[in-house]
Amino acid sequence: ECFAKEISKLENPEKFQFIVTIREDMDEKRDLPEFDRNLKVKIIKGGDIHKILACCDLYVTAFSTVGIEAVLMNKPVIAININEKGKYLDYNKLGVGFTIYKEEDFLKALKICLEDEKFKRKFKESREKFIEDFNYRLDGKALERVLETIKEFL
């Protein structure tokens, strides 16, 4: 609801295209809030999340590990945690996006992620550490490291 409510407040909604993905077991009418008719919102049930991430500018989530994949694919993340349910990564501290706890912080986070050059530089630097911490290395040598570790135990 926060997402739908806050994006309806955008000053220039025609500049944005929103893609909302839902799981196969969800029902669009039952599980999603109604979106303002002036907004360009496309609902995709299921689908290839990696193709969707590849064409987006940022990823907004509520309780999804896809946020990690988004950062790995060079996309900042806004995690909405209004009710403070569950355990989120603190995207604020990680420097790769925002975890918001109040609805009124959403549009500010959106604007920073899309327009703020200082944030974009910080994201680029923070993403490197994020990859090291959450995905170790993307150097094509994972198998070599696994085999070397196995040899150490033999």
mmCIF file with all atom_site columns, C-alpha atoms in Angstrom:
data_model
loop_
_atom_site.group_PDB
_atom_site.id
_atom_site.type_symbol
_atom_site.label_atom_id
_atom_site.label_alt_id
_atom_site.label_comp_id
_atom_site.label_asym_id
_atom_site.label_entity_id
_atom_site.label_seq_id
_atom_site.pdbx_PDB_ins_code
_atom_site.Cartn_x
_atom_site.Cartn_y
_atom_site.Cartn_z
_atom_site.occupancy
_atom_site.B_iso_or_equiv
_atom_site.pdbx_formal_charge
_atom_site.auth_seq_id
_atom_site.auth_comp_id
_atom_site.auth_asym_id
_atom_site.auth_atom_id
_atom_site.pdbx_PDB_model_num
ATOM 1   C CA . GLU A 1 1   ? 0.000  0.000   0.000   1.00 0.00 ? 1   GLU A CA 1
ATOM 2   C CA . CYS A 1 2   ? 2.800  2.420   0.831   1.00 0.00 ? 2   CYS A CA 1
ATOM 3   C CA . PHE A 1 3   ? 4.262  2.052   -2.650  1.00 0.00 ? 3   PHE A CA 1
ATOM 4   C CA . ALA A 1 4   ? 0.935  2.656   -4.432  1.00 0.00 ? 4   ALA A CA 1
ATOM 5   C CA . LYS A 1 5   ? 0.067  5.593   -2.183  1.00 0.00 ? 5   LYS A CA 1
ATOM 6   C CA . GLU A 1 6   ? 3.443  7.290   -2.453  1.00 0.00 ? 6   GLU A CA 1
ATOM 7   C CA . ILE A 1 7   ? 3.963  6.937   -6.212  1.00 0.00 ? 7   ILE A CA 1
ATOM 8   C CA . SER A 1 8   ? 0.575  8.602   -6.717  1.00 0.00 ? 8   SER A CA 1
ATOM 9   C CA . LYS A 1 9   ? 2.199  11.749  -5.243  1.00 0.00 ? 9   LYS A CA 1
ATOM 10  C CA . LEU A 1 10  ? 4.913  11.987  -7.920  1.00 0.00 ? 10  LEU A CA 1
ATOM 11  C CA . GLU A 1 11  ? 5.217  15.433  -9.493  1.00 0.00 ? 11  GLU A CA 1
ATOM 12  C CA . ASN A 1 12  ? 5.846  14.140  -13.021 1.00 0.00 ? 12  ASN A CA 1
ATOM 13  C CA . PRO A 1 13  ? 4.272  10.674  -13.126 1.00 0.00 ? 13  PRO A CA 1
ATOM 14  C CA . GLU A 1 14  ? 4.549  10.511  -16.922 1.00 0.00 ? 14  GLU A CA 1
ATOM 15  C CA . LYS A 1 15  ? 8.346  10.208  -16.535 1.00 0.00 ? 15  LYS A CA 1
ATOM 16  C CA . PHE A 1 16  ? 7.999  6.861   -14.777 1.00 0.00 ? 16  PHE A CA 1
ATOM 17  C CA . GLN A 1 17  ? 7.088  3.321   -15.764 1.00 0.00 ? 17  GLN A CA 1
ATOM 18  C CA . PHE A 1 18  ? 6.519  0.922   -12.882 1.00 0.00 ? 18  PHE A CA 1
ATOM 19  C CA . ILE A 1 19  ? 6.689  -2.840  -13.147 1.00 0.00 ? 19  ILE A CA 1
ATOM 20  C CA . VAL A 1 20  ? 5.152  -4.696  -10.234 1.00 0.00 ? 20  VAL A CA 1
ATOM 21  C CA . THR A 1 21  ? 5.958  -8.383  -10.013 1.00 0.00 ? 21  THR A CA 1
ATOM 22  C CA . ILE A 1 22  ? 3.878  -10.807 -8.009  1.00 0.00 ? 22  ILE A CA 1
ATOM 23  C CA . ARG A 1 23  ? 4.330  -14.488 -7.255  1.00 0.00 ? 23  ARG A CA 1
ATOM 24  C CA . GLU A 1 24  ? 2.322  -17.123 -9.119  1.00 0.00 ? 24  GLU A CA 1
ATOM 25  C CA . ASP A 1 25  ? 0.266  -17.856 -5.987  1.00 0.00 ? 25  ASP A CA 1
ATOM 26  C CA . MET A 1 26  ? -0.857 -14.230 -5.618  1.00 0.00 ? 26  MET A CA 1
ATOM 27  C CA . ASP A 1 27  ? -4.014 -12.653 -6.957  1.00 0.00 ? 27  ASP A CA 1
ATOM 28  C CA . GLU A 1 28  ? -3.722 -9.151  -8.417  1.00 0.00 ? 28  GLU A CA 1
ATOM 29  C CA . LYS A 1 29  ? -7.172 -8.017  -7.217  1.00 0.00 ? 29  LYS A CA 1
ATOM 30  C CA . ARG A 1 30  ? -6.867 -9.541  -3.751  1.00 0.00 ? 30  ARG A CA 1
ATOM 31  C CA . ASP A 1 31  ? -3.201 -8.955  -2.939  1.00 0.00 ? 31  ASP A CA 1
ATOM 32  C CA . LEU A 1 32  ? -2.368 -5.606  -4.536  1.00 0.00 ? 32  LEU A CA 1
ATOM 33  C CA . PRO A 1 33  ? -3.634 -2.134  -3.741  1.00 0.00 ? 33  PRO A CA 1
ATOM 34  C CA . GLU A 1 34  ? -5.304 -0.138  -6.472  1.00 0.00 ? 34  GLU A CA 1
ATOM 35  C CA . PHE A 1 35  ? -2.912 2.074   -8.416  1.00 0.00 ? 35  PHE A CA 1
ATOM 36  C CA . ASP A 1 36  ? -3.691 5.598   -9.578  1.00 0.00 ? 36  ASP A CA 1
ATOM 37  C CA . ARG A 1 37  ? -4.958 5.415   -13.169 1.00 0.00 ? 37  ARG A CA 1
ATOM 38  C CA . ASN A 1 38  ? -2.625 8.248   -14.235 1.00 0.00 ? 38  ASN A CA 1
ATOM 39  C CA . LEU A 1 39  ? 0.409  6.075   -13.494 1.00 0.00 ? 39  LEU A CA 1
ATOM 40  C CA . LYS A 1 40  ? 2.003  3.654   -15.918 1.00 0.00 ? 40  LYS A CA 1
ATOM 41  C CA . VAL A 1 41  ? 1.958  0.446   -13.882 1.00 0.00 ? 41  VAL A CA 1
ATOM 42  C CA . LYS A 1 42  ? 2.414  -2.983  -15.416 1.00 0.00 ? 42  LYS A CA 1
ATOM 43  C CA . ILE A 1 43  ? 1.671  -6.044  -13.288 1.00 0.00 ? 43  ILE A CA 1
ATOM 44  C CA . ILE A 1 44  ? 3.657  -9.187  -14.104 1.00 0.00 ? 44  ILE A CA 1
ATOM 45  C CA . LYS A 1 45  ? 2.767  -12.468 -12.473 1.00 0.00 ? 45  LYS A CA 1
ATOM 46  C CA . GLY A 1 46  ? 5.792  -14.711 -12.227 1.00 0.00 ? 46  GLY A CA 1
ATOM 47  C CA . GLY A 1 47  ? 8.121  -13.940 -15.088 1.00 0.00 ? 47  GLY A CA 1
ATOM 48  C CA . ASP A 1 48  ? 11.892 -13.833 -15.324 1.00 0.00 ? 48  ASP A CA 1
ATOM 49  C CA . ILE A 1 49  ? 12.949 -11.501 -12.522 1.00 0.00 ? 49  ILE A CA 1
ATOM 50  C CA . HIS A 1 50  ? 16.462 -11.179 -13.960 1.00 0.00 ? 50  HIS A CA 1
ATOM 51  C CA . LYS A 1 51  ? 15.150 -9.848  -17.279 1.00 0.00 ? 51  LYS A CA 1
ATOM 52  C CA . ILE A 1 52  ? 12.976 -7.390  -15.360 1.00 0.00 ? 52  ILE A CA 1
ATOM 53  C CA . LEU A 1 53  ? 15.907 -6.277  -13.194 1.00 0.00 ? 53  LEU A CA 1
ATOM 54  C CA . ALA A 1 54  ? 18.073 -5.838  -16.283 1.00 0.00 ? 54  ALA A CA 1
ATOM 55  C CA . CYS A 1 55  ? 15.741 -3.176  -17.660 1.00 0.00 ? 55  CYS A CA 1
ATOM 56  C CA . CYS A 1 56  ? 14.927 -1.261  -14.462 1.00 0.00 ? 56  CYS A CA 1
ATOM 57  C CA . ASP A 1 57  ? 16.660 1.713   -12.874 1.00 0.00 ? 57  ASP A CA 1
ATOM 58  C CA . LEU A 1 58  ? 16.087 0.566   -9.305  1.00 0.00 ? 58  LEU A CA 1
ATOM 59  C CA . TYR A 1 59  ? 14.292 -2.150  -7.370  1.00 0.00 ? 59  TYR A CA 1
ATOM 60  C CA . VAL A 1 60  ? 11.635 -1.604  -4.704  1.00 0.00 ? 60  VAL A CA 1
ATOM 61  C CA . THR A 1 61  ? 10.862 -4.523  -2.425  1.00 0.00 ? 61  THR A CA 1
ATOM 62  C CA . ALA A 1 62  ? 9.012  -5.649  0.645   1.00 0.00 ? 62  ALA A CA 1
ATOM 63  C CA . PHE A 1 63  ? 10.396 -8.868  2.139   1.00 0.00 ? 63  PHE A CA 1
ATOM 64  C CA . SER A 1 64  ? 12.279 -10.269 -0.855  1.00 0.00 ? 64  SER A CA 1
ATOM 65  C CA . THR A 1 65  ? 15.799 -11.563 -1.290  1.00 0.00 ? 65  THR A CA 1
ATOM 66  C CA . VAL A 1 66  ? 15.633 -10.276 -4.864  1.00 0.00 ? 66  VAL A CA 1
ATOM 67  C CA . GLY A 1 67  ? 17.018 -7.040  -3.417  1.00 0.00 ? 67  GLY A CA 1
ATOM 68  C CA . ILE A 1 68  ? 20.405 -8.758  -3.133  1.00 0.00 ? 68  ILE A CA 1
ATOM 69  C CA . GLU A 1 69  ? 20.206 -9.850  -6.768  1.00 0.00 ? 69  GLU A CA 1
ATOM 70  C CA . ALA A 1 70  ? 19.250 -6.317  -7.782  1.00 0.00 ? 70  ALA A CA 1
ATOM 71  C CA . VAL A 1 71  ? 22.393 -4.894  -6.182  1.00 0.00 ? 71  VAL A CA 1
ATOM 72  C CA . LEU A 1 72  ? 24.491 -7.602  -7.845  1.00 0.00 ? 72  LEU A CA 1
ATOM 73  C CA . MET A 1 73  ? 22.946 -6.448  -11.143 1.00 0.00 ? 73  MET A CA 1
ATOM 74  C CA . ASN A 1 74  ? 23.961 -2.853  -10.356 1.00 0.00 ? 74  ASN A CA 1
ATOM 75  C CA . LYS A 1 75  ? 20.536 -1.582  -9.248  1.00 0.00 ? 75  LYS A CA 1
ATOM 76  C CA . PRO A 1 76  ? 19.935 0.377   -6.039  1.00 0.00 ? 76  PRO A CA 1
ATOM 77  C CA . VAL A 1 77  ? 17.255 -0.970  -3.695  1.00 0.00 ? 77  VAL A CA 1
ATOM 78  C CA . ILE A 1 78  ? 14.468 0.611   -1.684  1.00 0.00 ? 78  ILE A CA 1
ATOM 79  C CA . ALA A 1 79  ? 13.139 -1.817  0.916   1.00 0.00 ? 79  ALA A CA 1
ATOM 80  C CA . ILE A 1 80  ? 9.807  -0.834  2.441   1.00 0.00 ? 80  ILE A CA 1
ATOM 81  C CA . ASN A 1 81  ? 9.427  -1.951  6.051   1.00 0.00 ? 81  ASN A CA 1
ATOM 82  C CA . ILE A 1 82  ? 6.634  0.270   7.406   1.00 0.00 ? 82  ILE A CA 1
ATOM 83  C CA . ASN A 1 83  ? 5.370  -2.248  9.964   1.00 0.00 ? 83  ASN A CA 1
ATOM 84  C CA . GLU A 1 84  ? 8.914  -3.307  10.877  1.00 0.00 ? 84  GLU A CA 1
ATOM 85  C CA . LYS A 1 85  ? 8.036  -6.930  10.271  1.00 0.00 ? 85  LYS A CA 1
ATOM 86  C CA . GLY A 1 86  ? 10.795 -9.375  9.530   1.00 0.00 ? 86  GLY A CA 1
ATOM 87  C CA . LYS A 1 87  ? 14.513 -8.850  9.319   1.00 0.00 ? 87  LYS A CA 1
ATOM 88  C CA . TYR A 1 88  ? 15.786 -6.676  6.524   1.00 0.00 ? 88  TYR A CA 1
ATOM 89  C CA . LEU A 1 89  ? 19.248 -5.983  5.288   1.00 0.00 ? 89  LEU A CA 1
ATOM 90  C CA . ASP A 1 90  ? 19.989 -2.411  6.213   1.00 0.00 ? 90  ASP A CA 1
ATOM 91  C CA . TYR A 1 91  ? 20.453 -1.032  2.717   1.00 0.00 ? 91  TYR A CA 1
ATOM 92  C CA . ASN A 1 92  ? 21.113 2.400   4.290   1.00 0.00 ? 92  ASN A CA 1
ATOM 93  C CA . LYS A 1 93  ? 24.196 1.184   6.174   1.00 0.00 ? 93  LYS A CA 1
ATOM 94  C CA . LEU A 1 94  ? 25.311 -0.961  3.250   1.00 0.00 ? 94  LEU A CA 1
ATOM 95  C CA . GLY A 1 95  ? 25.262 2.135   1.012   1.00 0.00 ? 95  GLY A CA 1
ATOM 96  C CA . VAL A 1 96  ? 23.384 0.398   -1.810  1.00 0.00 ? 96  VAL A CA 1
ATOM 97  C CA . GLY A 1 97  ? 19.938 1.889   -1.280  1.00 0.00 ? 97  GLY A CA 1
ATOM 98  C CA . PHE A 1 98  ? 17.453 2.587   1.469   1.00 0.00 ? 98  PHE A CA 1
ATOM 99  C CA . THR A 1 99  ? 15.367 0.697   3.971   1.00 0.00 ? 99  THR A CA 1
ATOM 100 C CA . ILE A 1 100 ? 12.443 2.945   4.828   1.00 0.00 ? 100 ILE A CA 1
ATOM 101 C CA . TYR A 1 101 ? 10.309 2.743   7.940   1.00 0.00 ? 101 TYR A CA 1
ATOM 102 C CA . LYS A 1 102 ? 7.943  5.682   7.269   1.00 0.00 ? 102 LYS A CA 1
ATOM 103 C CA . GLU A 1 103 ? 5.807  6.143   4.152   1.00 0.00 ? 103 GLU A CA 1
ATOM 104 C CA . GLU A 1 104 ? 6.840  9.768   3.772   1.00 0.00 ? 104 GLU A CA 1
ATOM 105 C CA . ASP A 1 105 ? 10.470 8.694   3.259   1.00 0.00 ? 105 ASP A CA 1
ATOM 106 C CA . PHE A 1 106 ? 9.720  6.747   0.070   1.00 0.00 ? 106 PHE A CA 1
ATOM 107 C CA . LEU A 1 107 ? 9.670  9.602   -2.465  1.00 0.00 ? 107 LEU A CA 1
ATOM 108 C CA . LYS A 1 108 ? 12.820 11.141  -0.987  1.00 0.00 ? 108 LYS A CA 1
ATOM 109 C CA . ALA A 1 109 ? 14.625 7.783   -1.295  1.00 0.00 ? 109 ALA A CA 1
ATOM 110 C CA . LEU A 1 110 ? 13.331 7.359   -4.855  1.00 0.00 ? 110 LEU A CA 1
ATOM 111 C CA . LYS A 1 111 ? 14.584 10.783  -5.870  1.00 0.00 ? 111 LYS A CA 1
ATOM 112 C CA . ILE A 1 112 ? 18.008 10.222  -4.287  1.00 0.00 ? 112 ILE A CA 1
ATOM 113 C CA . CYS A 1 113 ? 18.450 6.825   -5.960  1.00 0.00 ? 113 CYS A CA 1
ATOM 114 C CA . LEU A 1 114 ? 17.542 8.180   -9.384  1.00 0.00 ? 114 LEU A CA 1
ATOM 115 C CA . GLU A 1 115 ? 19.020 11.694  -9.352  1.00 0.00 ? 115 GLU A CA 1
ATOM 116 C CA . ASP A 1 116 ? 21.633 12.267  -6.651  1.00 0.00 ? 116 ASP A CA 1
ATOM 117 C CA . GLU A 1 117 ? 25.176 12.038  -8.044  1.00 0.00 ? 117 GLU A CA 1
ATOM 118 C CA . LYS A 1 118 ? 26.720 11.723  -4.569  1.00 0.00 ? 118 LYS A CA 1
ATOM 119 C CA . PHE A 1 119 ? 24.511 8.691   -3.883  1.00 0.00 ? 119 PHE A CA 1
ATOM 120 C CA . LYS A 1 120 ? 25.432 7.164   -7.255  1.00 0.00 ? 120 LYS A CA 1
ATOM 121 C CA . ARG A 1 121 ? 29.159 7.440   -6.435  1.00 0.00 ? 121 ARG A CA 1
ATOM 122 C CA . LYS A 1 122 ? 28.589 5.963   -2.958  1.00 0.00 ? 122 LYS A CA 1
ATOM 123 C CA . PHE A 1 123 ? 26.498 3.152   -4.471  1.00 0.00 ? 123 PHE A CA 1
ATOM 124 C CA . LYS A 1 124 ? 29.270 2.261   -6.900  1.00 0.00 ? 124 LYS A CA 1
ATOM 125 C CA . GLU A 1 125 ? 31.854 2.051   -4.094  1.00 0.00 ? 125 GLU A CA 1
ATOM 126 C CA . SER A 1 126 ? 29.523 0.307   -1.638  1.00 0.00 ? 126 SER A CA 1
ATOM 127 C CA . ARG A 1 127 ? 28.420 -2.225  -4.236  1.00 0.00 ? 127 ARG A CA 1
ATOM 128 C CA . GLU A 1 128 ? 31.957 -3.594  -4.481  1.00 0.00 ? 128 GLU A CA 1
ATOM 129 C CA . LYS A 1 129 ? 32.014 -4.339  -0.745  1.00 0.00 ? 129 LYS A CA 1
ATOM 130 C CA . PHE A 1 130 ? 28.436 -5.680  -0.963  1.00 0.00 ? 130 PHE A CA 1
ATOM 131 C CA . ILE A 1 131 ? 29.516 -8.155  -3.660  1.00 0.00 ? 131 ILE A CA 1
ATOM 132 C CA . GLU A 1 132 ? 32.493 -9.221  -1.575  1.00 0.00 ? 132 GLU A CA 1
ATOM 133 C CA . ASP A 1 133 ? 30.294 -9.700  1.520   1.00 0.00 ? 133 ASP A CA 1
ATOM 134 C CA . PHE A 1 134 ? 27.236 -11.299 -0.094  1.00 0.00 ? 134 PHE A CA 1
ATOM 135 C CA . ASN A 1 135 ? 28.499 -12.952 -3.260  1.00 0.00 ? 135 ASN A CA 1
ATOM 136 C CA . TYR A 1 136 ? 32.193 -13.222 -2.523  1.00 0.00 ? 136 TYR A CA 1
ATOM 137 C CA . ARG A 1 137 ? 33.752 -12.782 -5.958  1.00 0.00 ? 137 ARG A CA 1
ATOM 138 C CA . LEU A 1 138 ? 32.432 -12.637 -9.487  1.00 0.00 ? 138 LEU A CA 1
ATOM 139 C CA . ASP A 1 139 ? 35.695 -13.719 -11.055 1.00 0.00 ? 139 ASP A CA 1
ATOM 140 C CA . GLY A 1 140 ? 34.792 -17.074 -12.608 1.00 0.00 ? 140 GLY A CA 1
ATOM 141 C CA . LYS A 1 141 ? 37.015 -18.971 -10.161 1.00 0.00 ? 141 LYS A CA 1
ATOM 142 C CA . ALA A 1 142 ? 34.423 -20.235 -7.658  1.00 0.00 ? 142 ALA A CA 1
ATOM 143 C CA . LEU A 1 143 ? 34.955 -23.870 -8.642  1.00 0.00 ? 143 LEU A CA 1
ATOM 144 C CA . GLU A 1 144 ? 38.711 -23.541 -8.135  1.00 0.00 ? 144 GLU A CA 1
ATOM 145 C CA . ARG A 1 145 ? 38.181 -22.113 -4.638  1.00 0.00 ? 145 ARG A CA 1
ATOM 146 C CA . VAL A 1 146 ? 35.704 -24.869 -3.718  1.00 0.00 ? 146 VAL A CA 1
ATOM 147 C CA . LEU A 1 147 ? 38.075 -27.596 -4.918  1.00 0.00 ? 147 LEU A CA 1
ATOM 148 C CA . GLU A 1 148 ? 40.963 -26.006 -3.038  1.00 0.00 ? 148 GLU A CA 1
ATOM 149 C CA . THR A 1 149 ? 38.871 -25.913 0.148   1.00 0.00 ? 149 THR A CA 1
ATOM 150 C CA . ILE A 1 150 ? 37.883 -29.580 -0.295  1.00 0.00 ? 150 ILE A CA 1
ATOM 151 C CA . LYS A 1 151 ? 41.550 -30.544 -0.756  1.00 0.00 ? 151 LYS A CA 1
ATOM 152 C CA . GLU A 1 152 ? 42.384 -28.821 2.538   1.00 0.00 ? 152 GLU A CA 1
ATOM 153 C CA . PHE A 1 153 ? 39.930 -31.086 4.367   1.00 0.00 ? 153 PHE A CA 1
ATOM 154 C CA . LEU A 1 154 ? 41.183 -34.304 2.751   1.00 0.00 ? 154 LEU A CA 1
#
